[in-house]
mmCIF file of C-alpha atoms in Angstrom:
data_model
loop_
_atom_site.group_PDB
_atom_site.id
_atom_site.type_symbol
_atom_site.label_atom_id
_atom_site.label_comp_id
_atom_site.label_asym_id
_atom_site.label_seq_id
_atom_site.Cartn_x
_atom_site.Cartn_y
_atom_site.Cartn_z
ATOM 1 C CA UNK A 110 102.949 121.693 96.090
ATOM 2 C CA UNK A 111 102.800 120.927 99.990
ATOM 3 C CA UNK A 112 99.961 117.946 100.886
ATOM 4 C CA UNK A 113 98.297 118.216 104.076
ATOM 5 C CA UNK A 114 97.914 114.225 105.485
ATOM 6 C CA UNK A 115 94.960 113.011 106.538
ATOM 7 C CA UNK A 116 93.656 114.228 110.335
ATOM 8 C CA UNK A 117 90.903 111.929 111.462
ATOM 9 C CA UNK A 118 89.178 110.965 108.954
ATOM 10 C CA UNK A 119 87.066 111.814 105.389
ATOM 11 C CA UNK A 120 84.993 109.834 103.086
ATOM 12 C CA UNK A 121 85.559 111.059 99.569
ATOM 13 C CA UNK A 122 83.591 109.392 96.255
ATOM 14 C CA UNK A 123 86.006 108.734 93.575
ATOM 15 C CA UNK A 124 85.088 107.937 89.653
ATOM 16 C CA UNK A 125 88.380 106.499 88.358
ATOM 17 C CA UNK A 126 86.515 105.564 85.532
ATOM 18 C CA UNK A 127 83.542 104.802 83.795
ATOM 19 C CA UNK A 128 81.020 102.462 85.734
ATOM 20 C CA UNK A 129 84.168 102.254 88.310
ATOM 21 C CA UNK A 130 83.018 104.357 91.516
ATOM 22 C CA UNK A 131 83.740 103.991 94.742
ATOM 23 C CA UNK A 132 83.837 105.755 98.046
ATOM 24 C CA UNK A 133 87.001 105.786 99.598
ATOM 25 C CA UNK A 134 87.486 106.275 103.554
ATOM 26 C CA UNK A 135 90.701 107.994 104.509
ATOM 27 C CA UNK A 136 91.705 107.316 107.973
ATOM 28 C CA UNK A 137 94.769 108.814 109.776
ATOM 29 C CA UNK A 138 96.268 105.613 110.864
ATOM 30 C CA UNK A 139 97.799 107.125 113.692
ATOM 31 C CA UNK A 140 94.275 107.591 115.902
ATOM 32 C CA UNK A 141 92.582 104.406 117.369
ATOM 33 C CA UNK A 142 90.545 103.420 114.030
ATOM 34 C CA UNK A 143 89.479 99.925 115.098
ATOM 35 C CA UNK A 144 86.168 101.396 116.538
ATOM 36 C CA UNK A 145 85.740 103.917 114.059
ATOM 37 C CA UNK A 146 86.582 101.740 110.980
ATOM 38 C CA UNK A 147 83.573 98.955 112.588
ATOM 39 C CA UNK A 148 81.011 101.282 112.790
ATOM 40 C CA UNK A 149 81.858 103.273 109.215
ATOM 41 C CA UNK A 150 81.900 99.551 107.766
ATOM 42 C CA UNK A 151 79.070 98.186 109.579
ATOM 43 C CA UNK A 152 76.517 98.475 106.821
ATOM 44 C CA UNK A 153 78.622 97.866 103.917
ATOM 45 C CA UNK A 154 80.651 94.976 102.457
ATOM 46 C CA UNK A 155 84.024 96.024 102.189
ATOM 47 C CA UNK A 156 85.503 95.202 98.848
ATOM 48 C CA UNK A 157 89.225 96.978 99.017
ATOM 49 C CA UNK A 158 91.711 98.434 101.333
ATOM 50 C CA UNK A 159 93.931 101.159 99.988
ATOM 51 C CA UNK A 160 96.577 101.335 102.864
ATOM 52 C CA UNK A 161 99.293 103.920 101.882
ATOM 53 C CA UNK A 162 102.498 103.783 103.840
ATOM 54 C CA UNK A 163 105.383 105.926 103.783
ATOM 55 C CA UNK A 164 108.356 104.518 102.137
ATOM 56 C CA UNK A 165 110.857 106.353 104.088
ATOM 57 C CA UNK A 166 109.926 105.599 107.828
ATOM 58 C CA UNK A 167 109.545 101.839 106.792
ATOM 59 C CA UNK A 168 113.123 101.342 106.561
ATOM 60 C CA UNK A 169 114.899 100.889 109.972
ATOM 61 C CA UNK A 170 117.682 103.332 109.490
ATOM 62 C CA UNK A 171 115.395 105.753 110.224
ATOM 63 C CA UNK A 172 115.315 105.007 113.666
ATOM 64 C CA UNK A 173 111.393 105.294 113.640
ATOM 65 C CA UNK A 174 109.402 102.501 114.299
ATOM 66 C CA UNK A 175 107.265 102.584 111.310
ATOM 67 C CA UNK A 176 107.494 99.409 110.051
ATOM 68 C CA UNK A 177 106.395 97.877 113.499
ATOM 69 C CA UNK A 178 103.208 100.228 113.989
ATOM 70 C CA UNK A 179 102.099 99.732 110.035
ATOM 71 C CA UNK A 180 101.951 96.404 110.043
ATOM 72 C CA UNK A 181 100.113 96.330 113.263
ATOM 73 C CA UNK A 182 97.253 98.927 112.084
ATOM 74 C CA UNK A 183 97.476 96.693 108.499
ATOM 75 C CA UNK A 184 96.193 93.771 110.406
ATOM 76 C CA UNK A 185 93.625 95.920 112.674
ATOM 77 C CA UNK A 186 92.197 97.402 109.170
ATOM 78 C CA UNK A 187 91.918 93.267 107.720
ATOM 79 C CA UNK A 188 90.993 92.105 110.955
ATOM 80 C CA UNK A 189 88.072 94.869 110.985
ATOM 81 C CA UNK A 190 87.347 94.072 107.518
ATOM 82 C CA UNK A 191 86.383 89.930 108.341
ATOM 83 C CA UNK A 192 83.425 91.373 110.556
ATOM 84 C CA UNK A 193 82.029 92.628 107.346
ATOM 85 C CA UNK A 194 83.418 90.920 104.297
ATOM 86 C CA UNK A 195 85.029 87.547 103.108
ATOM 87 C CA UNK A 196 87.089 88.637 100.308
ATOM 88 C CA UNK A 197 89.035 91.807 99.977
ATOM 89 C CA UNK A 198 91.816 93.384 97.516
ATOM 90 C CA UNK A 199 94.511 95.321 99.177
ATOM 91 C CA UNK A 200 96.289 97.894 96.884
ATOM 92 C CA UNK A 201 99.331 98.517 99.346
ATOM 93 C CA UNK A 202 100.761 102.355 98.115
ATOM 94 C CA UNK A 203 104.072 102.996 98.601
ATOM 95 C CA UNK A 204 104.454 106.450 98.770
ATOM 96 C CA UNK A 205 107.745 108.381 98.389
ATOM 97 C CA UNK A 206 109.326 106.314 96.279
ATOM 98 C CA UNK A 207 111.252 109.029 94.780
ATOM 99 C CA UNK A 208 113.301 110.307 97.405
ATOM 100 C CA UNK A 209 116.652 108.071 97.737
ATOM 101 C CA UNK A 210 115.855 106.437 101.089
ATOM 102 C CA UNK A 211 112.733 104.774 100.417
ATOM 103 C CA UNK A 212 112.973 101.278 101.271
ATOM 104 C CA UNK A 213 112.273 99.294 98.406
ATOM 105 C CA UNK A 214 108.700 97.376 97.165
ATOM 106 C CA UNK A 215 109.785 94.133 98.100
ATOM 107 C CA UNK A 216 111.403 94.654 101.991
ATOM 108 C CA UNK A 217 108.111 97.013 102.232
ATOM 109 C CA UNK A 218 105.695 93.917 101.200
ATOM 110 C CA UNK A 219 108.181 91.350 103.769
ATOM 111 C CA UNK A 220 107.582 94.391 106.789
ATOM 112 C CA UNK A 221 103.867 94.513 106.290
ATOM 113 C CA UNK A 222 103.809 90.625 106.266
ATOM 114 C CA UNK A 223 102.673 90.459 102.903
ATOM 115 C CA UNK A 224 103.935 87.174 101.474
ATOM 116 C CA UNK A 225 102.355 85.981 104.698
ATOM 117 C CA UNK A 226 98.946 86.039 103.445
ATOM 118 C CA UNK A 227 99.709 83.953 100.730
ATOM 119 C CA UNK A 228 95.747 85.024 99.693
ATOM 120 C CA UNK A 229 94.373 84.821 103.495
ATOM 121 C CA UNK A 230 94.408 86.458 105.929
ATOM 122 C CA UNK A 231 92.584 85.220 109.274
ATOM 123 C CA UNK A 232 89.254 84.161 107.573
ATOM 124 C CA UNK A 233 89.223 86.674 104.392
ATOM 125 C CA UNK A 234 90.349 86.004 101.019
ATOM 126 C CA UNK A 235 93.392 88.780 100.230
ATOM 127 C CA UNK A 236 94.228 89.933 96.733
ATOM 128 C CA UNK A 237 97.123 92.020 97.589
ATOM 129 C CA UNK A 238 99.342 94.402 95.456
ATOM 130 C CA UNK A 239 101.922 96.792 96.126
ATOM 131 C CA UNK A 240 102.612 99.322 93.893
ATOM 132 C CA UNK A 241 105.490 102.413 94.480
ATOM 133 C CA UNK A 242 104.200 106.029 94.289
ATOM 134 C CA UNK A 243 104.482 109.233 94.642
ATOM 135 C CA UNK A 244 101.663 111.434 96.098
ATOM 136 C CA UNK A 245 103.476 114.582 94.954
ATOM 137 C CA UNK A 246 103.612 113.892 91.108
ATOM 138 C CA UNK A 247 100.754 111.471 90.896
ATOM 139 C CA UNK A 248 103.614 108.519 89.851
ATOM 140 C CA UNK A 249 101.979 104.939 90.095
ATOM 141 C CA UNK A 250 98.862 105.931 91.519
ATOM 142 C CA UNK A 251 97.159 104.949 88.203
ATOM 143 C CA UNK A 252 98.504 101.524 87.812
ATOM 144 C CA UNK A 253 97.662 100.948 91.284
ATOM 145 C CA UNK A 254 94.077 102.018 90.879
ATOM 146 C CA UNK A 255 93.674 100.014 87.462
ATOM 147 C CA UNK A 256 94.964 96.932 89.470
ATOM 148 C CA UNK A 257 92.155 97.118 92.127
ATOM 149 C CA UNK A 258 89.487 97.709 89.418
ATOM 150 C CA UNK A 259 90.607 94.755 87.175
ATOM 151 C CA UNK A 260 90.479 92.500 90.782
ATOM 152 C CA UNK A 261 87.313 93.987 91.862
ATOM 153 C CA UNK A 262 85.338 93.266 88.205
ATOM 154 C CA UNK A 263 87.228 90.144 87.659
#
């Protein structure tokens, strides 16, 4: 099974379950989103963020600067996100985290700035959970997704 990531953008609707829809806005984080992501939000209150990051080019042995340009277009997508909402849940995906060299949940969370939030983040209200997947066998994707429904109904 070969996944094709994300080029530009697409706006999928997505029934996890019952009377728990939502449209979902994939965004290749490596264009200039700040624009886009204003104007697709504009009209909307933003509830969640799903921000998926790849386990393997966070860690620094890579020699990749991943963790460096995540967390900065983390804080674009929450800084965006103020303009149109005061409260948000971030499900943070960490994808890969079957292959050896995946950098574990908790050095992931510290890179991203995570702990920082400490439930804010600028002037929005952050749930925040991060939750180790893997996109090719569908691993932790469900208890991710049940943890952003229980925040968003609770």
């Amino acid at each position: 099974c070969r996944i094709i990531p994300t080029i530009g953008f697409s706006i999928e609707f997505f029934n996890f379950a019952p009377h728990r829809d939502m449209y979902l806005i994939d965004v290749d984080a490596k264009m200039r989103f700040g624009p886009l992501w204003s104007k697709m939000t504009n009209d909307v209150s933003v509830r969640a963020i799903v921000f998926v990051v790849d386990s393997i080019s966070m860690n620094d042995d890579t020699g990749y600067r991943g963790a460096v340009e995540t967390r900065a277009a983390l804080n674009v997508c929450l800084k965006k996100t103020q303009e149109s909402s005061d409260d948000v849940a971030l499900l943070v995906l960490a994808n890969k985290q079957e292959k050896s060299e995946a950098l574990n949940l908790e050095d992931i969370a510290w890179k991203l700035g995570l702990h920082e939030m400490n439930g804010r983040h600028a002037d929005i209200t952050t749930h925040w959970c991060i939750q180790g997947c893997s996109a090719l066998c569908g691993d932790g994707l469900c208890e991710g997704f049940e943890w952003l429904c229980d925040v968003l109904v609770s």
